[in-house]
Tab-separated table of C-alpha atoms in Angstrom:
chain	number	residue	atom	x	y	z
A	1	ASP	CA	-82.549	64.690	-75.868
A	2	ILE	CA	-80.297	62.416	-77.920
A	3	GLN	CA	-76.684	63.319	-77.370
A	4	MET	CA	-74.270	63.181	-80.305
A	5	THR	CA	-70.638	62.736	-79.461
A	6	GLN	CA	-67.930	63.159	-82.146
A	7	SER	CA	-64.321	61.978	-82.026
A	8	PRO	CA	-61.834	63.275	-82.245
A	9	SER	CA	-62.589	66.952	-81.542
A	10	SER	CA	-59.768	68.023	-83.734
A	11	LEU	CA	-57.249	66.226	-86.114
A	12	SER	CA	-54.452	67.158	-88.423
A	13	ALA	CA	-53.760	65.214	-91.569
A	14	SER	CA	-51.756	65.542	-94.828
A	15	VAL	CA	-52.973	65.808	-98.362
A	16	GLY	CA	-53.787	62.283	-99.671
A	17	ASP	CA	-54.375	60.823	-96.182
A	18	ARG	CA	-57.414	58.731	-95.419
A	19	VAL	CA	-59.361	60.464	-92.619
A	20	THR	CA	-62.162	59.028	-90.377
A	21	ILE	CA	-64.363	60.933	-88.001
A	22	THR	CA	-66.664	59.104	-85.677
A	23	CYS	CA	-70.084	60.042	-84.378
A	24	ARG	CA	-71.871	58.234	-81.489
A	25	ALA	CA	-75.503	58.652	-80.605
A	26	SER	CA	-76.696	58.154	-76.995
A	27	GLN	CA	-79.490	55.899	-78.233
A	28	ASN	CA	-80.411	54.057	-81.328
A	29	ILE	CA	-81.149	56.448	-84.190
A	30	ASN	CA	-81.376	53.797	-86.963
A	31	THR	CA	-79.725	55.712	-90.022
A	32	TYR	CA	-81.253	59.137	-89.255
A	33	LEU	CA	-77.717	60.557	-89.301
A	34	HIS	CA	-76.447	63.277	-91.565
A	35	TRP	CA	-73.104	64.992	-92.047
A	36	TYR	CA	-72.291	68.677	-92.689
A	37	GLN	CA	-69.095	70.556	-93.492
A	38	GLN	CA	-68.498	74.058	-92.296
A	39	LYS	CA	-65.714	76.444	-93.318
A	40	PRO	CA	-64.866	79.541	-91.229
A	41	GLY	CA	-67.432	82.242	-91.743
A	42	LYS	CA	-69.601	80.097	-93.946
A	43	ALA	CA	-72.917	78.189	-93.544
A	44	PRO	CA	-72.755	74.470	-93.136
A	45	LYS	CA	-72.817	72.496	-96.312
A	46	PHE	CA	-74.788	69.287	-96.555
A	47	LEU	CA	-72.672	66.252	-97.423
A	48	ILE	CA	-74.252	63.002	-96.523
A	49	TYR	CA	-77.807	61.911	-95.509
A	50	ALA	CA	-79.243	58.660	-94.022
A	51	ALA	CA	-75.780	57.738	-92.731
A	52	SER	CA	-74.308	56.758	-96.107
A	53	SER	CA	-76.057	58.548	-99.019
A	54	LEU	CA	-73.946	61.113	-100.732
A	55	GLN	CA	-75.678	64.407	-101.576
A	56	LYS	CA	-75.620	65.385	-105.236
A	57	GLY	CA	-72.467	67.216	-106.227
A	58	VAL	CA	-70.393	66.110	-103.237
A	59	PRO	CA	-67.072	64.534	-104.196
A	60	SER	CA	-66.946	60.763	-104.088
A	61	ARG	CA	-63.971	60.814	-101.763
A	62	PHE	CA	-66.504	61.443	-98.953
A	63	SER	CA	-68.444	58.422	-97.557
A	64	GLY	CA	-70.412	57.571	-94.582
A	65	SER	CA	-71.324	54.399	-92.809
A	66	GLY	CA	-73.063	53.074	-89.761
A	67	SER	CA	-76.384	52.465	-88.144
A	68	GLY	CA	-77.849	52.353	-84.702
A	69	THR	CA	-75.435	54.334	-82.488
A	70	ASP	CA	-72.115	54.335	-84.218
A	71	PHE	CA	-71.342	56.175	-87.478
A	72	THR	CA	-68.265	57.240	-89.372
A	73	LEU	CA	-67.470	59.845	-92.066
A	74	THR	CA	-64.497	58.926	-94.200
A	75	ILE	CA	-62.487	61.096	-96.596
A	76	SER	CA	-60.573	58.647	-98.758
A	77	SER	CA	-57.900	60.997	-99.985
A	78	LEU	CA	-57.699	64.368	-98.170
A	79	GLN	CA	-57.684	67.530	-100.358
A	80	PRO	CA	-56.659	71.032	-99.301
A	81	GLU	CA	-60.251	72.276	-99.682
A	82	ASP	CA	-61.472	69.636	-97.105
A	83	SER	CA	-60.001	71.645	-94.258
A	84	ALA	CA	-63.114	72.495	-92.234
A	85	THR	CA	-65.221	71.548	-89.219
A	86	TYR	CA	-67.488	68.544	-89.676
A	87	TYR	CA	-70.765	68.049	-87.765
A	88	CYS	CA	-73.087	65.028	-87.482
A	89	GLN	CA	-76.802	65.539	-86.834
A	90	GLN	CA	-79.620	63.188	-85.853
A	91	SER	CA	-83.184	63.550	-87.130
A	92	TYR	CA	-84.481	60.508	-85.492
A	93	MET	CA	-86.213	62.488	-82.674
A	94	ILE	CA	-87.070	66.067	-81.764
A	95	PRO	CA	-85.106	68.002	-80.752
A	96	TYR	CA	-82.728	67.425	-83.675
A	97	THR	CA	-79.269	67.513	-82.228
A	98	PHE	CA	-75.722	67.978	-83.658
A	99	GLY	CA	-72.387	66.670	-82.571
A	100	GLN	CA	-69.942	69.147	-81.059
A	101	GLY	CA	-67.924	69.193	-84.337
A	102	THR	CA	-64.579	67.861	-85.491
A	103	LYS	CA	-62.017	70.354	-86.758
A	104	LEU	CA	-59.956	69.003	-89.548
A	105	GLU	CA	-56.715	70.837	-90.350
A	106	LEU	CA	-54.136	70.194	-92.980
A	107	LYS	CA	-50.494	69.582	-92.019
B	1	GLN	CA	-81.311	76.541	-107.516
B	2	VAL	CA	-82.704	76.986	-104.050
B	3	GLN	CA	-81.428	80.100	-102.191
B	4	LEU	CA	-82.186	81.315	-98.593
B	5	GLN	CA	-81.433	84.640	-97.226
B	6	GLU	CA	-81.800	85.730	-93.557
B	7	SER	CA	-82.567	89.347	-92.690
B	8	GLY	CA	-83.231	91.353	-89.534
B	9	PRO	CA	-81.565	93.535	-86.883
B	10	GLY	CA	-78.032	92.641	-85.903
B	11	LEU	CA	-78.403	94.095	-82.414
B	12	VAL	CA	-81.221	93.425	-79.900
B	13	LYS	CA	-81.441	94.725	-76.346
B	14	PRO	CA	-81.805	92.298	-73.499
B	15	SER	CA	-85.425	91.374	-72.543
B	16	GLU	CA	-86.582	92.459	-76.094
B	17	THR	CA	-87.737	90.354	-79.070
B	18	LEU	CA	-85.520	89.047	-81.745
B	19	TYR	CA	-87.248	88.800	-85.122
B	20	LEU	CA	-85.628	87.431	-88.272
B	21	THR	CA	-86.987	86.607	-91.701
B	22	CYS	CA	-85.794	84.142	-94.292
B	23	SER	CA	-86.595	84.869	-97.875
B	24	VAL	CA	-86.642	81.819	-100.110
B	25	SER	CA	-86.082	81.737	-103.915
B	26	GLY	CA	-86.064	78.713	-106.325
B	27	ALA	CA	-88.585	76.714	-104.278
B	28	SER	CA	-92.111	77.194	-103.041
B	29	ILE	CA	-92.420	77.782	-99.344
B	30	SER	CA	-95.633	75.844	-99.512
B	31	SER	CA	-93.919	72.588	-100.615
B	32	TYR	CA	-91.423	71.930	-97.905
B	33	TYR	CA	-90.515	72.183	-94.169
B	34	TRP	CA	-88.284	74.990	-93.068
B	35	SER	CA	-86.018	75.238	-90.071
B	36	TRP	CA	-83.991	77.741	-87.950
B	37	ILE	CA	-80.703	76.748	-86.472
B	38	ARG	CA	-78.240	79.047	-84.513
B	39	GLN	CA	-74.529	78.976	-83.641
B	40	PRO	CA	-73.106	80.995	-80.787
B	41	PRO	CA	-69.716	82.553	-81.616
B	42	GLY	CA	-67.021	79.826	-81.588
B	43	LYS	CA	-69.431	77.096	-80.700
B	44	GLY	CA	-71.585	74.329	-82.247
B	45	LEU	CA	-74.947	74.162	-83.942
B	46	GLU	CA	-78.280	74.245	-82.198
B	47	TRP	CA	-81.504	73.354	-83.867
B	48	ILE	CA	-84.364	75.818	-82.882
B	49	GLY	CA	-87.412	74.430	-84.704
B	50	TYR	CA	-89.288	73.963	-87.906
B	51	ILE	CA	-92.550	74.784	-89.624
B	52	SER	CA	-94.158	72.537	-92.191
B	53	TYR	CA	-95.953	73.401	-95.396
B	54	SER	CA	-99.173	72.959	-93.509
B	55	GLY	CA	-98.134	75.391	-90.665
B	56	ARG	CA	-97.279	72.627	-88.193
B	57	THR	CA	-94.454	73.655	-85.922
B	58	ASP	CA	-92.000	71.753	-83.613
B	59	TYR	CA	-89.613	73.509	-81.342
B	60	SER	CA	-86.620	72.585	-79.275
B	61	PRO	CA	-87.871	72.063	-75.678
B	62	SER	CA	-85.087	74.408	-74.374
B	63	LEU	CA	-86.604	77.331	-76.411
B	64	ASN	CA	-90.176	76.217	-76.708
B	65	SER	CA	-91.618	78.861	-74.273
B	66	ARG	CA	-89.910	81.803	-76.094
B	67	VAL	CA	-89.851	80.841	-79.883
B	68	THR	CA	-92.443	81.111	-82.613
B	69	ILE	CA	-91.859	80.208	-86.236
B	70	SER	CA	-94.350	81.454	-88.824
B	71	VAL	CA	-94.668	81.490	-92.621
B	72	ASP	CA	-95.899	84.040	-95.133
B	73	THR	CA	-96.691	82.173	-98.397
B	74	SER	CA	-97.523	85.399	-100.257
B	75	LYS	CA	-93.908	86.549	-99.835
B	76	ASN	CA	-92.330	83.078	-99.897
B	77	GLN	CA	-90.800	83.816	-96.508
B	78	PHE	CA	-90.716	82.364	-93.023
B	79	SER	CA	-89.835	84.017	-89.829
B	80	LEU	CA	-88.410	83.425	-86.396
B	81	ARG	CA	-89.586	85.341	-83.247
B	82	LEU	CA	-87.639	84.807	-79.946
B	83	ILE	CA	-88.878	86.824	-76.956
B	84	SER	CA	-87.191	87.836	-73.783
B	85	VAL	CA	-83.631	87.504	-75.205
B	86	THR	CA	-80.436	87.467	-73.114
B	87	ALA	CA	-76.809	87.551	-73.985
B	88	ALA	CA	-77.005	83.666	-74.329
B	89	ASP	CA	-79.107	84.255	-77.420
B	90	THR	CA	-76.148	85.930	-79.218
B	91	ALA	CA	-75.430	83.724	-82.184
B	92	VAL	CA	-75.315	83.404	-85.926
B	93	TYR	CA	-78.843	82.433	-87.003
B	94	TYR	CA	-79.292	80.191	-90.036
B	95	CYS	CA	-82.477	79.349	-91.911
B	96	ALA	CA	-82.517	75.995	-93.822
B	97	ARG	CA	-84.841	73.889	-95.937
B	98	GLY	CA	-85.883	70.751	-94.091
B	99	PRO	CA	-86.406	68.361	-92.548
B	100	MET	CA	-86.547	66.772	-95.965
B	101	ALA	CA	-88.586	63.650	-96.070
B	102	THR	CA	-86.922	62.436	-99.274
B	103	LEU	CA	-83.498	62.945	-97.692
B	104	SER	CA	-84.216	61.163	-94.356
B	105	SER	CA	-85.248	64.452	-92.578
B	106	SER	CA	-81.914	66.268	-93.225
B	107	LEU	CA	-81.389	69.966	-93.855
B	108	ASP	CA	-80.232	70.326	-97.500
B	109	CYS	CA	-80.034	73.961	-98.260
B	110	TRP	CA	-78.861	76.713	-95.757
B	111	GLY	CA	-78.807	80.538	-95.740
B	112	GLN	CA	-75.600	82.323	-95.315
B	113	GLY	CA	-76.479	83.145	-91.678
B	114	THR	CA	-76.903	86.493	-89.826
B	115	LEU	CA	-75.201	87.466	-86.635
B	116	VAL	CA	-77.496	88.766	-83.915
B	117	SER	CA	-75.947	90.244	-80.867
B	118	VAL	CA	-77.852	90.818	-77.614
B	119	SER	CA	-76.464	93.786	-75.781
B	120	SER	CA	-77.671	97.083	-74.248
């Protein structure tokens, strides 16, 4: 299986901050990397696909980059509603696997 | 607008079979791939498997011997069957659309999830 490792596991930031979350794959996954946002008690919400393509309706403050094994999710100016856990997921190879999640809290 | 809704028993006894259904509205079940994902309480996401519009399935190797995903096109539903459950199968189970070929095989729409507890 391809292992997905996110860092940090948790972070705290203030409204307006620029936030970056990293996801590393255990092998080359090209750009078959996607990001999801999950709030407590809710289903994951699809944010970004193919490493850097923003899903329709997702605010432009979210962006993604990377290819191969190293990827980042960036929130350019943190908003209160961005408090959530973020997961990366690879679809390069079966079984699809997720990172362990990064919990983002507001200060 | 595509909507997915999971349904099924919230409590299953150990060694018995877990059976969940996902009802889809706003999209034809025959036009896409459909997946099941689960999340143990307080933990991360685990992909279980998918079924294609042609009925092809792929499962996680860790569950392959116990899981079956099927589709009922007449009802626009797909289902998950997991046999010989244990406490380790306690989780919120999500159904989702995908992998989506046009979105690099991502999962673009998710159901709200249903908690299944395994306990005697």
